[in-house]
Coordinates of C-alpha atoms in Angstrom, one line a residue:
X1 CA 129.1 120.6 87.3
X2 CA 129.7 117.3 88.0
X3 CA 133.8 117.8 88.1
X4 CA 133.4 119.9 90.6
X5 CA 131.3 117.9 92.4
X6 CA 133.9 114.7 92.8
X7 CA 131.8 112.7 90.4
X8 CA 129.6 112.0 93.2
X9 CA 126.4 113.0 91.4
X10 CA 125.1 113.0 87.8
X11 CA 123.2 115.6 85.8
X12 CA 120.8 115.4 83.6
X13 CA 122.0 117.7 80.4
X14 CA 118.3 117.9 79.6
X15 CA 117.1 119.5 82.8
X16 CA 120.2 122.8 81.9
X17 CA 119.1 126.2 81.0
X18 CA 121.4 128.9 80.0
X19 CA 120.9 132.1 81.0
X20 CA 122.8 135.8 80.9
X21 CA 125.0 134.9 84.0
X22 CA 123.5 134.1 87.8
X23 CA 121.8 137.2 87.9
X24 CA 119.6 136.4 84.9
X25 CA 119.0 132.5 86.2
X26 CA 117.8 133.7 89.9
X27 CA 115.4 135.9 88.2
X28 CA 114.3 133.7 86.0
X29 CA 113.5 131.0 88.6
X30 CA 111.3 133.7 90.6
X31 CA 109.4 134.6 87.6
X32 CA 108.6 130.7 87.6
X33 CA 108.0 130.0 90.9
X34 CA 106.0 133.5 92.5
X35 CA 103.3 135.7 92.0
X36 CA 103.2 139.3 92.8
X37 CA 103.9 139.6 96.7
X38 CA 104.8 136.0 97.3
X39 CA 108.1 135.4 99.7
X40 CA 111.5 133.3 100.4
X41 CA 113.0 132.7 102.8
X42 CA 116.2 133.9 103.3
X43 CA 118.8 132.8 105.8
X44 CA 120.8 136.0 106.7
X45 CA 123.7 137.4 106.6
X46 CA 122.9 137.0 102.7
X47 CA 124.5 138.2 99.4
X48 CA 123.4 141.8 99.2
X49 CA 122.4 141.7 94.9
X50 CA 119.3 139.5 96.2
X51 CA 117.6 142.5 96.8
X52 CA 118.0 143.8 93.3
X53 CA 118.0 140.0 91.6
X54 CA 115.1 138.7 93.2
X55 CA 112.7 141.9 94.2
X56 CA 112.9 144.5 91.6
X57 CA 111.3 143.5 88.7
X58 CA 109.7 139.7 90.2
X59 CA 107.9 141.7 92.6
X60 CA 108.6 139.3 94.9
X61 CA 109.6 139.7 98.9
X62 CA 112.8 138.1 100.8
X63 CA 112.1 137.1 104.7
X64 CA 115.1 137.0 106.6
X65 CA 115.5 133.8 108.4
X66 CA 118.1 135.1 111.2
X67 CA 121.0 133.7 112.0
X68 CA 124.4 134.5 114.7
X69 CA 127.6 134.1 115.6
X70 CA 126.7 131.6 118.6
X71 CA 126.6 128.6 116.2
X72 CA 128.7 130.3 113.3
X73 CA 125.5 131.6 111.6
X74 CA 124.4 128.1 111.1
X75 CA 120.6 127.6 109.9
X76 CA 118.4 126.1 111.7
X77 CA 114.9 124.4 111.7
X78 CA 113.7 126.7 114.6
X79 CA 115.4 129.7 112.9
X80 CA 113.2 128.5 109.4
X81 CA 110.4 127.9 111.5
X82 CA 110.3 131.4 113.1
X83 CA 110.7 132.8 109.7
X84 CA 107.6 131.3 108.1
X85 CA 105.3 131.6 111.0
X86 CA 105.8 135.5 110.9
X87 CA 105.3 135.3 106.7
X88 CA 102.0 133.3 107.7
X89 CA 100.7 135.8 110.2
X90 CA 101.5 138.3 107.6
X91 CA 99.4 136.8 105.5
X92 CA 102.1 136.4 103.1
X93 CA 102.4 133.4 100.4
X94 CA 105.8 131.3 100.9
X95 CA 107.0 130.2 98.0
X96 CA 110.7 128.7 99.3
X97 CA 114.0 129.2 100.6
X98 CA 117.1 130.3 99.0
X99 CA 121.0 129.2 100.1
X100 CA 124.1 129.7 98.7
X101 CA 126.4 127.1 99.2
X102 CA 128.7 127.8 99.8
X103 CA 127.9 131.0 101.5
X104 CA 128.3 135.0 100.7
X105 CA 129.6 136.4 102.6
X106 CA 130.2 134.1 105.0
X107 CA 132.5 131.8 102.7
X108 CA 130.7 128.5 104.8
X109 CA 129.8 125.7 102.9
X110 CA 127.1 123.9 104.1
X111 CA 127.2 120.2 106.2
X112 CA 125.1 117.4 105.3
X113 CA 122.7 117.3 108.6
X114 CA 122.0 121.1 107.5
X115 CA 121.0 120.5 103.9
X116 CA 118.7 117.4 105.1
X117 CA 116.9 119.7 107.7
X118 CA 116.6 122.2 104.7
X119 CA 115.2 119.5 102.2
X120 CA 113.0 118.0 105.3
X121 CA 111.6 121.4 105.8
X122 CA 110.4 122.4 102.2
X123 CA 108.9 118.9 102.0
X124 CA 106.5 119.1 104.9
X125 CA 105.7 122.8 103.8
X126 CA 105.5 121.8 100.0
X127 CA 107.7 125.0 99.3
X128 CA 110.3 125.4 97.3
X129 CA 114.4 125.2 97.7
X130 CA 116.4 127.2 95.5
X131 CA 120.2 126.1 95.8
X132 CA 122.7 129.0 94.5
X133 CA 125.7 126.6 94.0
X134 CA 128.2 129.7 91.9
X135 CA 130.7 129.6 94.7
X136 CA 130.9 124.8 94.8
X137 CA 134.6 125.1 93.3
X138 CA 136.2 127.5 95.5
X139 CA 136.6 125.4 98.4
X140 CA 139.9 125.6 99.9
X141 CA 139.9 123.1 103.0
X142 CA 137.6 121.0 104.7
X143 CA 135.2 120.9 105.1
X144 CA 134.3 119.6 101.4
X145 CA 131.5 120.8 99.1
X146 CA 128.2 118.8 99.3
X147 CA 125.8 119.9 96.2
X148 CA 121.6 119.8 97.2
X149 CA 122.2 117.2 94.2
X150 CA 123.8 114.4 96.2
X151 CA 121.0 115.0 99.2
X152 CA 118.4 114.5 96.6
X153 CA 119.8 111.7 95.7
X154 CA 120.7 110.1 99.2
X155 CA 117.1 111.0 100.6
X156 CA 114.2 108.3 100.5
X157 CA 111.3 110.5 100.6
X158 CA 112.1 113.7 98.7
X159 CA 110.0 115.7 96.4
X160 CA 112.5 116.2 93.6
X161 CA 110.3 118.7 91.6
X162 CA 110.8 121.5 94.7
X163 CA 114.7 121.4 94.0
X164 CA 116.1 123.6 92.0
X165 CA 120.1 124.4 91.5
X166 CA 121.5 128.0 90.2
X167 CA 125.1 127.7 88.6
X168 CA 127.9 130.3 87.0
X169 CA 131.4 129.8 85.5
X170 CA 131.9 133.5 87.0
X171 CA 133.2 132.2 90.1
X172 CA 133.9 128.6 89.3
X173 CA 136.3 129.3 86.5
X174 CA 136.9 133.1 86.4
X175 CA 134.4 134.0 84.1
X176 CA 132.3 136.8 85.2
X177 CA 132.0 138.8 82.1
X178 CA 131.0 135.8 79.9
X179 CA 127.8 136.3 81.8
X180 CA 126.9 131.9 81.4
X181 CA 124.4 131.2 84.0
X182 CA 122.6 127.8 84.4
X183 CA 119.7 126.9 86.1
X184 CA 119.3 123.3 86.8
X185 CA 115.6 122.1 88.0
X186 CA 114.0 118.5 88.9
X187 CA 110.7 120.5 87.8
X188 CA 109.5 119.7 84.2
X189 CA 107.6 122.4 84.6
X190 CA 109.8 124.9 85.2
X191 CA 112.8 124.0 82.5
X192 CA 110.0 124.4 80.2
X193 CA 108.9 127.7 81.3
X194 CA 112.9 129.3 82.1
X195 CA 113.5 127.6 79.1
X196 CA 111.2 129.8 76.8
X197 CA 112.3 133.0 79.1
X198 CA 115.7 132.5 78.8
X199 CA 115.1 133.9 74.7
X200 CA 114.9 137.1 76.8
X201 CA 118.6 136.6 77.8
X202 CA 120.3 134.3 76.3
X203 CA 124.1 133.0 76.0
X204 CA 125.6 133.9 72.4
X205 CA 126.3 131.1 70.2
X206 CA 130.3 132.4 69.7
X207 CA 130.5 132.7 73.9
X208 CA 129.0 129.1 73.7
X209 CA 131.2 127.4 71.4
X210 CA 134.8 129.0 73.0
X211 CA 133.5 127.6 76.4
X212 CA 132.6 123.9 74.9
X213 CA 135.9 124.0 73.8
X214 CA 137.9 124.8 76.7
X215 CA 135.7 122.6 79.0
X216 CA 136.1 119.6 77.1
X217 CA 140.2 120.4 77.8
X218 CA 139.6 118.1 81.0
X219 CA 143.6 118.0 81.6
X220 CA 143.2 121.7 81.4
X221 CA 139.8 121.7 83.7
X222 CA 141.5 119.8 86.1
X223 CA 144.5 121.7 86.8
X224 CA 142.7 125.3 86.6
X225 CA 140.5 123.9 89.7
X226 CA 143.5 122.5 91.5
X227 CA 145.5 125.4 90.9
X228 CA 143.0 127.9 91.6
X229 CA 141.5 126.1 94.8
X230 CA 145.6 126.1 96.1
X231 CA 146.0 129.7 95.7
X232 CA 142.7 130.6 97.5
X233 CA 143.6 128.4 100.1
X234 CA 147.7 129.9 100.2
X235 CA 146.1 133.9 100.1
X236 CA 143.4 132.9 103.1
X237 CA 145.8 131.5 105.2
X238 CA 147.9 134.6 104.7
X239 CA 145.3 137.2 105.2
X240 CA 143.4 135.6 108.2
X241 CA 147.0 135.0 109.6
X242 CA 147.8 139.2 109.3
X243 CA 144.6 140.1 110.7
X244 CA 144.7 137.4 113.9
X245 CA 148.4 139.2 114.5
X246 CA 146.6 142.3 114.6
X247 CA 144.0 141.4 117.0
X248 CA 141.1 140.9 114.3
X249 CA 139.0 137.6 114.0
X250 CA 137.5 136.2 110.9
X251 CA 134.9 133.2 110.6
X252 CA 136.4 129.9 110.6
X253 CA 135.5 129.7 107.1
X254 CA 136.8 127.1 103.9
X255 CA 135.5 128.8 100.4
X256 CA 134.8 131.5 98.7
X257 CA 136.7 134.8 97.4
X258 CA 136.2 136.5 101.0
X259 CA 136.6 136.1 104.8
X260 CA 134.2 137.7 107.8
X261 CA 135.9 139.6 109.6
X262 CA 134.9 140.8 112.9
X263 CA 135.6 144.4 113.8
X264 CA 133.1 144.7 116.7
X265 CA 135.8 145.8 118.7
X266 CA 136.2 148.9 117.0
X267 CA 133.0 150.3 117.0
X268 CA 132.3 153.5 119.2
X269 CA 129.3 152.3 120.5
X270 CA 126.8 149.3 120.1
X271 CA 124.9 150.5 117.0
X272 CA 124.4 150.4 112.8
X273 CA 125.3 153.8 113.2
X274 CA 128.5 153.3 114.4
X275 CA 129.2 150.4 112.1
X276 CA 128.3 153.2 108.8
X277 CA 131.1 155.5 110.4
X278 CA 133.8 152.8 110.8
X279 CA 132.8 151.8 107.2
X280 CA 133.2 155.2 106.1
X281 CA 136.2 156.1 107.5
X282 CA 137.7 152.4 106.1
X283 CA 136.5 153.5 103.0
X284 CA 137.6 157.6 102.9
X285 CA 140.6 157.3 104.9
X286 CA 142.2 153.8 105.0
X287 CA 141.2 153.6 101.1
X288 CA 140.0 150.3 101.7
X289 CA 137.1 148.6 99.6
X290 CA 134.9 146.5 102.8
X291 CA 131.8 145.9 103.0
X292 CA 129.4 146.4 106.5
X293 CA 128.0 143.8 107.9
X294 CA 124.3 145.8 107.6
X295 CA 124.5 145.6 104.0
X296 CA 124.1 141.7 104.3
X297 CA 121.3 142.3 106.3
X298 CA 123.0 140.5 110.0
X299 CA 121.5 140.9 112.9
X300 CA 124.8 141.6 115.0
X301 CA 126.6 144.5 114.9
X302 CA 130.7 144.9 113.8
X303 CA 130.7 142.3 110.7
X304 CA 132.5 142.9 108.0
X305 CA 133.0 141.5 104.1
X306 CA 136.7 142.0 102.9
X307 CA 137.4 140.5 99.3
X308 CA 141.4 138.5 99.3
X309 CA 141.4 137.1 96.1
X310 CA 141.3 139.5 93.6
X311 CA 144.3 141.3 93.6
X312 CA 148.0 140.4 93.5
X313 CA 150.2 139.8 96.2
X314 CA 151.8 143.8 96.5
X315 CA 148.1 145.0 96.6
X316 CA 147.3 142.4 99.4
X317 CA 150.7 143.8 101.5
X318 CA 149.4 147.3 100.9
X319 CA 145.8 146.0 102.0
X320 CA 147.5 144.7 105.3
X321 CA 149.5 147.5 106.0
X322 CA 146.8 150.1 105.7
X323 CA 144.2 147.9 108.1
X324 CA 147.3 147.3 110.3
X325 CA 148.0 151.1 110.7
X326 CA 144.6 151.6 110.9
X327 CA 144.1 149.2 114.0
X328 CA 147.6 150.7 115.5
X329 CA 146.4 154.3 115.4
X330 CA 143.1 153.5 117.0
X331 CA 144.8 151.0 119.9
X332 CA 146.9 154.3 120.4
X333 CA 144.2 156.7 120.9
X334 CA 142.4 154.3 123.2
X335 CA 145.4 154.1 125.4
X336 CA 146.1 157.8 125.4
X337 CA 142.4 158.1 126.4
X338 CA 143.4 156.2 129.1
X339 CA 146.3 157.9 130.2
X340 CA 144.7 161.6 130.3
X341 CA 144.1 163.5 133.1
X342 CA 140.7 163.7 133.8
X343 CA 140.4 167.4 132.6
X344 CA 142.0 166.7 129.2
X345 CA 139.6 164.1 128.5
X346 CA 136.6 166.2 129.2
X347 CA 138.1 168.9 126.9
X348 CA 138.8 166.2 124.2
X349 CA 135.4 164.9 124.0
X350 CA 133.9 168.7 124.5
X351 CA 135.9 168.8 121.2

């Protein structure tokens, strides 16, 4: 954690918890922090499994804190402010706020100013933040990664013990199935108690040992991070490149397995409707694995969530090919539309 941090901060190894992967640690946290019906805040688009990891069995509730494309779906105070207001007139507990930096799906990181106002915020509410930090190696390009855990540090008048770090070697280091997650809290409190939950999943001994070995391989560490970082940044470049040529726009965005593309253009008509049928017919017919915009819960219509990274490069020229034929065909119709005598096109859309 601190490798892929620059060195710039310091952990404490006493203040780790292991847990069965990400999924596991986020729950675990909620179970510390919330009672039955208590909220987070949530700044949206967000990663889709919260619903699942932090509802289901916690109990808990997620309210979006909304963000757009105007600022890059940045968040901000007003944005966090408007969020907990309408919990409060709810008459609903808030309990904190939950990033991922960098972001899913945006593939964002976060900047310094941001992560202050975030820290500012939970400290005059006495809430909670709850930093999902899986994705801090994958950065590609500058912007670079800053971790909650240098803010904490920078920041005179913080309340440590409301900070709380989620970590994975899924991402990180390409370990998904080892299912190693880490929870990392300021709160004595709550290491104690995830610490006597995480019997309920915890990381084998054998799974343990093969990872302490190959992470104290730092020559090995250190070119797996270069390396991997290189080639993220080598297949984004490619794939945003394609898509530009195509007439499709992604968020300017530097980490992360994914770009955001937006596909507004294609839509029949202004609604999540629409965006469900160009999703289907991506899916169905262009045999392409996307994901809408809706399902991350955005406010705007037309996003979408394409994954680059995992595949090799023939699967990615495939992948281009289909969305570029795709694109073609429907730039066609358009123009035929166009082109059609008038009664044509009322027989055509009779049809």
């Amino acid at each position: 954690m601190e490798k892929v941090r620059g060195g710039r901060v310091k952990f404490d190894p006493s203040r780790i918890v292991m847990g069965g992967g990400a999924t596991g640690s986020s729950e675990t946290v909620i179970f510390c922090l919330a009672d039955l019906g208590d909220a987070f805040l949530v700044p949206s688009p967000y990663y889709a499994g919260f619903d699942r990891d932090l509802k289901w069995r916690t109990r808990a509730q997620i309210i979006r804190v909304h963000c757009n494309s105007s600022n890059n779906f940045q968040v901000t105070k007003a944005a966090l402010e408007i969020a907990y207001k309408k919990a409060q007139e709810a008459n609903i507990k808030v309990k904190g706020v939950i990033i991922i930096n960098p972001s899913n799906p945006l593939g964002t990181t976060y900047d310094r100013d941001t992560l202050k106002t975030l820290v500012t915020f939970v400290n005059q509410h006495d809430i909670h933040l709850i930093c999902d930090e899986i994705y801090s190696a994958t950065v590609f390009k500058a912007p670079t990664f800053i971790s909650i855990a240098q803010i904490v540090e920078e920041m005179e008048h913080c309340k440590k013990e409301l900070i709380h770090i989620l970590y994975s070697l899924s991402k990180d280091m390409g370990l998904p199935g080892f299912r190693v997650g880490i929870i990392y809290s300021y709160n004595d409190v709550v290491v104690r108690r995830a610490r006597q939950m995480s019997s309920f999943g915890l990381v084998s001994s054998q799974t343990q040992h093969l990872l302490a070995a190959m992470l104290s391989d730092e020559d090995f560490v250190d070119k797996f991070l270069a390396e991997n970082s290189k080639r993220l940044g080598e297949r984004h470049a490619r794939f945003t490149k394609e898509l530009d040529k195509m007439g499709i726009t992604c968020l300017n965005s530097n980490a992360g397995v994914f770009v955001w593309m937006d596909l507004r253009r294609l839509l029949k008509d202004q609604t999540f409707k629409a965006e469900m049928e160009l999703w289907r017919v991506i899916i169905n017919e262009v045999k392409l694995n996307v994901s809408p915009g809706s399902s991350f819960h955005v406010t705007e219509l037309g996003w979408f969530r394409v994954c680059f990274a995992n595949m090799d490069d023939n699967t990615v020229d495939v992948a281009l090919n289909r969305i570029h034929s795709f694109v073609e065909n429907i730039d066609k119709k358009e123009d035929d539309t166009v082109a059609m005598p008038s009664k044509m096109k009322r027989r055509e859309n009779k049809l």
